[in-house]
Structure formats: structure tokens, C-alpha cells
Amino acid sequence: MEEKNFKYYAFISYSHKDKKVAQKLQRRLERYHLPSALRKSNPALPKNLKPIFRDDSDLVASGTLKTALQENLDRSNYLILICSPNSAKSEYVNDEVEYFIKNGRGDHIIPLIVDGEPHAKDAAKECFPPAILELPRENELLGIDLKKFGEYNAFIRVIATLLKLDIDDFISRDARERKKKVFIFVSMLIAAIITAIILMPPPYDETYAENIMANALGAYVKTGTEYQNLQQLTDC
């Protein structure tokens, strides 16, 4: 199938013990807007990544569960596998991964490691399902490790993989876009504070006004080096 025929950008495969992680990932992927400069230079790129399939929120109660899941796997360009000791033990997860591999789409599986270790010596820590562990070495999949890259950078790497973008370039563009948004946000905040000072009813407290301005300007300058705090705003 050509990519233009896929209904979903990705199918999230997970153990229901990791349901909160899957919900958060789906929400963040569907809410994410690609950097405007990137879309201008690559008009074919989408504005966002809607829809992402997750069985608990999208599965329609028709036919058998297995048939319904396979139909939606066929409609999904990628399979995002949330890897943990929980998913490694899940028969449903293994069946979904195995189905993707058997249909010649193993290279469209994105393992997102949220807990445990791949190819672990301790079976209790293993995070890959049998279908991945049994792959020949030349087809071995490399996971995106949440602990190694950090939550946000791991998330960005998933998006870059979904859209076949250069990871370093995409991370740089995303950082610039977030920085711009923070400066816009803080600039609007400062404008509101200045307006409030101008409209402050008498008696005019000059010291109080100066303190407000100093704090606002300090926040503005601080965002120049700490713009990644925008993540806290977009996670809500």
C-alpha cells in the first residue's frame, strides 16, 4: 500500500498496564504541530499527525477483536510499540508486532522503550516481545529509549521517524519553533503587565511598578536560554 492510502499515521501497540503512557503519547502526537518553517520548506508534510490509532479509544465494536485490530494495523503506516516488561509478556502486543513483521513491514515498527531493557539478561527486565527478539540480526530493531533521551527528545525522535525526517535537523527546527512561541508568550505577558501599570489607579506606587517590570523583563531574558520550559505548557 502507498502511504497516501493509510488512514492512521501510526498504531500504538501496548500492554494495558501501560495505558497511561499510551494515552499520553497519542494525545501529544495528535496535538503536536510541525514547525511552520519546516512545512514551508517541505509543503508535502502534514500540519499535524492526526489520527493516531489506539485500540481503547478508537476500536469499533464490530466483528472479532482480532479481525478489527488487524484491519486497523493494515490502515496504519507505522506501528509504535511501547516497550516495557509488561508489553513483552502481552500476547496481544506480540500478535500485533508479529502481524506487522509477517506483512513485510518490520522496518515500520518504532520501539519506544519506557521501562526495562532490550535483550536483557534478566528475563524480568526484558522489554521486547518475542516477535522482535526472534528477528535475524540484519533486521534487528533499535529502540528509542525514554531514559536515554529524556521524555521530550524521545517524543521528537518518534515524530522524526514517522515522517522520515533527519533527526538532528528536526530537533533543531523544533527547538527554534518552541523558542519563538515562548518569546511571543512572554512578550504578550509583558505587554499586559505594562498596560496594567499604565492603568494603575492612584496613588501610583512607583516601587511596586518597577518591581513588576523587573520581574517581567527577567522572565523574558531567562526564556532565551530556558525556552524548553514550554513543554510544561504544552503537556497540559
Short mmCIF file of N, CA, C and O in Angstrom, two decimals, residues 117-173:
data_model
loop_
_atom_site.label_atom_id
_atom_site.label_comp_id
_atom_site.label_asym_id
_atom_site.label_seq_id
_atom_site.Cartn_x
_atom_site.Cartn_y
_atom_site.Cartn_z
N GLU A 117 14.75 -3.37 29.62
CA GLU A 117 15.91 -3.36 28.73
C GLU A 117 15.66 -4.30 27.54
O GLU A 117 15.06 -5.35 27.71
N PRO A 118 16.14 -3.92 26.36
CA PRO A 118 16.06 -4.86 25.23
C PRO A 118 17.15 -5.91 25.33
O PRO A 118 18.28 -5.60 25.74
N HIS A 119 16.82 -7.15 25.00
CA HIS A 119 17.78 -8.26 25.05
C HIS A 119 18.42 -8.37 26.45
O HIS A 119 19.62 -8.55 26.59
N ALA A 120 17.60 -8.25 27.46
CA ALA A 120 18.08 -8.26 28.85
C ALA A 120 18.51 -9.66 29.29
O ALA A 120 17.91 -10.67 28.89
N LYS A 121 19.55 -9.70 30.09
CA LYS A 121 19.99 -10.97 30.66
C LYS A 121 18.98 -11.48 31.69
O LYS A 121 18.78 -12.68 31.84
N ASP A 122 18.38 -10.53 32.40
CA ASP A 122 17.35 -10.86 33.37
C ASP A 122 15.99 -10.82 32.67
O ASP A 122 15.55 -9.77 32.22
N ALA A 123 15.35 -11.97 32.55
CA ALA A 123 14.09 -12.06 31.82
C ALA A 123 13.02 -11.11 32.36
O ALA A 123 12.16 -10.65 31.61
N ALA A 124 13.09 -10.81 33.65
CA ALA A 124 12.10 -9.94 34.27
C ALA A 124 12.23 -8.50 33.78
O ALA A 124 11.29 -7.70 33.90
N LYS A 125 13.39 -8.16 33.21
CA LYS A 125 13.63 -6.79 32.74
C LYS A 125 13.46 -6.66 31.22
O LYS A 125 13.54 -5.56 30.69
N GLU A 126 13.22 -7.79 30.55
CA GLU A 126 13.11 -7.75 29.09
C GLU A 126 11.92 -6.89 28.65
O GLU A 126 10.82 -7.03 29.17
N CYS A 127 12.16 -5.99 27.68
CA CYS A 127 11.08 -5.10 27.23
C CYS A 127 10.63 -5.37 25.81
O CYS A 127 9.64 -4.79 25.35
N PHE A 128 11.34 -6.25 25.07
CA PHE A 128 10.95 -6.58 23.70
C PHE A 128 10.10 -7.85 23.70
O PHE A 128 10.42 -8.82 24.37
N PRO A 129 9.02 -7.88 22.91
CA PRO A 129 8.22 -9.10 22.79
C PRO A 129 8.98 -10.14 21.96
O PRO A 129 9.91 -9.81 21.22
N PRO A 130 8.58 -11.40 22.05
CA PRO A 130 9.28 -12.48 21.32
C PRO A 130 9.41 -12.21 19.82
O PRO A 130 10.43 -12.55 19.22
N ALA A 131 8.40 -11.60 19.21
CA ALA A 131 8.42 -11.37 17.76
C ALA A 131 9.61 -10.52 17.34
O ALA A 131 10.15 -10.70 16.23
N ILE A 132 10.04 -9.59 18.20
CA ILE A 132 11.21 -8.76 17.89
C ILE A 132 12.49 -9.49 18.25
O ILE A 132 13.48 -9.44 17.51
N LEU A 133 12.49 -10.19 19.38
CA LEU A 133 13.69 -10.91 19.80
C LEU A 133 14.08 -11.99 18.81
O LEU A 133 15.27 -12.34 18.70
N GLU A 134 13.11 -12.50 18.08
CA GLU A 134 13.38 -13.59 17.14
C GLU A 134 13.81 -13.10 15.76
O GLU A 134 14.12 -13.90 14.88
N LEU A 135 13.86 -11.79 15.56
CA LEU A 135 14.28 -11.25 14.27
C LEU A 135 15.75 -11.58 14.01
O LEU A 135 16.56 -11.56 14.94
N PRO A 136 16.14 -11.86 12.78
CA PRO A 136 17.56 -12.07 12.47
C PRO A 136 18.34 -10.79 12.71
O PRO A 136 17.79 -9.69 12.65
N ARG A 137 19.62 -10.92 12.97
CA ARG A 137 20.46 -9.78 13.34
C ARG A 137 20.39 -8.65 12.31
O ARG A 137 20.36 -7.47 12.67
N GLU A 138 20.33 -9.00 11.02
CA GLU A 138 20.32 -7.96 9.98
C GLU A 138 19.03 -7.14 9.98
O GLU A 138 18.96 -6.05 9.43
N ASN A 139 17.98 -7.68 10.62
CA ASN A 139 16.70 -6.96 10.71
C ASN A 139 16.42 -6.44 12.12
O ASN A 139 15.30 -6.01 12.42
N GLU A 140 17.43 -6.47 12.97
CA GLU A 140 17.25 -6.07 14.37
C GLU A 140 16.79 -4.61 14.47
O GLU A 140 17.29 -3.74 13.75
N LEU A 141 15.83 -4.36 15.35
CA LEU A 141 15.27 -3.02 15.53
C LEU A 141 15.95 -2.31 16.69
O LEU A 141 16.21 -2.90 17.73
N LEU A 142 16.23 -1.03 16.49
CA LEU A 142 16.80 -0.20 17.54
C LEU A 142 15.69 0.62 18.18
O LEU A 142 14.91 1.27 17.47
N GLY A 143 15.60 0.59 19.48
CA GLY A 143 14.55 1.32 20.16
C GLY A 143 14.93 2.76 20.48
O GLY A 143 16.10 3.13 20.48
N ILE A 144 13.91 3.57 20.75
CA ILE A 144 14.10 4.93 21.24
C ILE A 144 13.88 4.88 22.75
O ILE A 144 12.77 4.65 23.21
N ASP A 145 14.97 5.06 23.49
CA ASP A 145 14.93 4.85 24.94
C ASP A 145 14.58 6.15 25.66
O ASP A 145 15.29 7.15 25.58
N LEU A 146 13.46 6.11 26.37
CA LEU A 146 12.97 7.28 27.10
C LEU A 146 13.97 7.75 28.15
O LEU A 146 14.17 8.95 28.35
N LYS A 147 14.62 6.80 28.82
CA LYS A 147 15.58 7.16 29.87
C LYS A 147 16.84 7.78 29.28
O LYS A 147 17.44 8.68 29.87
N LYS A 148 17.24 7.31 28.12
CA LYS A 148 18.47 7.80 27.49
C LYS A 148 18.28 9.20 26.91
O LYS A 148 19.12 10.09 27.11
N PHE A 149 17.18 9.42 26.21
CA PHE A 149 16.98 10.68 25.51
C PHE A 149 16.17 11.70 26.29
O PHE A 149 16.19 12.89 25.97
N GLY A 150 15.44 11.24 27.32
CA GLY A 150 14.53 12.15 28.00
C GLY A 150 13.17 12.10 27.31
O GLY A 150 13.08 11.79 26.12
N GLU A 151 12.13 12.42 28.05
CA GLU A 151 10.77 12.24 27.54
C GLU A 151 10.50 13.05 26.28
O GLU A 151 10.00 12.53 25.29
N TYR A 152 10.86 14.34 26.30
CA TYR A 152 10.51 15.17 25.14
C TYR A 152 11.35 14.82 23.92
O TYR A 152 10.83 14.73 22.80
N ASN A 153 12.65 14.63 24.09
CA ASN A 153 13.51 14.30 22.96
C ASN A 153 13.16 12.93 22.36
O ASN A 153 13.27 12.73 21.14
N ALA A 154 12.74 12.01 23.19
CA ALA A 154 12.28 10.71 22.69
C ALA A 154 11.02 10.89 21.84
O ALA A 154 10.88 10.29 20.76
N PHE A 155 10.13 11.73 22.31
CA PHE A 155 8.90 12.04 21.60
C PHE A 155 9.21 12.65 20.23
O PHE A 155 8.63 12.27 19.21
N ILE A 156 10.15 13.58 20.19
CA ILE A 156 10.54 14.22 18.94
C ILE A 156 11.15 13.21 17.97
O ILE A 156 10.92 13.25 16.76
N ARG A 157 11.92 12.27 18.50
CA ARG A 157 12.53 11.25 17.65
C ARG A 157 11.48 10.32 17.05
O ARG A 157 11.63 9.84 15.92
N VAL A 158 10.41 10.07 17.79
CA VAL A 158 9.30 9.27 17.24
C VAL A 158 8.69 10.00 16.05
O VAL A 158 8.45 9.41 14.99
N ILE A 159 8.45 11.30 16.20
CA ILE A 159 7.85 12.10 15.11
C ILE A 159 8.77 12.12 13.90
O ILE A 159 8.33 11.94 12.76
N ALA A 160 10.06 12.34 14.12
CA ALA A 160 11.02 12.38 13.02
C ALA A 160 11.01 11.06 12.25
O ALA A 160 11.09 11.03 11.02
N THR A 161 10.91 9.94 12.99
CA THR A 161 10.88 8.63 12.35
C THR A 161 9.59 8.44 11.56
O THR A 161 9.62 7.93 10.43
N LEU A 162 8.47 8.87 12.12
CA LEU A 162 7.19 8.75 11.44
C LEU A 162 7.19 9.49 10.10
O LEU A 162 6.60 9.02 9.12
N LEU A 163 7.87 10.64 10.05
CA LEU A 163 7.84 11.48 8.87
C LEU A 163 9.11 11.36 8.02
O LEU A 163 9.28 12.11 7.06
N LYS A 164 9.99 10.41 8.41
CA LYS A 164 11.23 10.17 7.67
C LYS A 164 12.07 11.45 7.56
O LYS A 164 12.60 11.80 6.49
N LEU A 165 12.21 12.16 8.68
CA LEU A 165 12.97 13.40 8.72
C LEU A 165 14.33 13.16 9.36
O LEU A 165 14.49 12.26 10.18
N ASP A 166 15.31 13.98 8.99
CA ASP A 166 16.61 13.93 9.64
C ASP A 166 16.42 14.34 11.10
O ASP A 166 15.92 15.44 11.38
N ILE A 167 16.82 13.48 12.03
CA ILE A 167 16.52 13.71 13.44
C ILE A 167 17.18 14.97 13.98
O ILE A 167 16.54 15.80 14.63
N ASP A 168 18.47 15.16 13.69
CA ASP A 168 19.18 16.33 14.22
C ASP A 168 18.58 17.63 13.68
O ASP A 168 18.41 18.60 14.43
N ASP A 169 18.27 17.65 12.40
CA ASP A 169 17.68 18.85 11.80
C ASP A 169 16.31 19.12 12.39
O ASP A 169 15.97 20.28 12.70
N PHE A 170 15.52 18.06 12.58
CA PHE A 170 14.17 18.24 13.12
C PHE A 170 14.21 18.73 14.56
O PHE A 170 13.44 19.60 14.95
N ILE A 171 15.12 18.19 15.36
CA ILE A 171 15.26 18.63 16.75
C ILE A 171 15.61 20.11 16.79
O ILE A 171 15.06 20.88 17.60
N SER A 172 16.51 20.54 15.91
CA SER A 172 16.92 21.94 15.86
C SER A 172 15.76 22.84 15.45
O SER A 172 15.53 23.89 16.06
N ARG A 173 15.01 22.43 14.45
CA ARG A 173 13.87 23.24 14.00
C ARG A 173 12.78 23.31 15.06
O ARG A 173 12.17 24.36 15.27
#
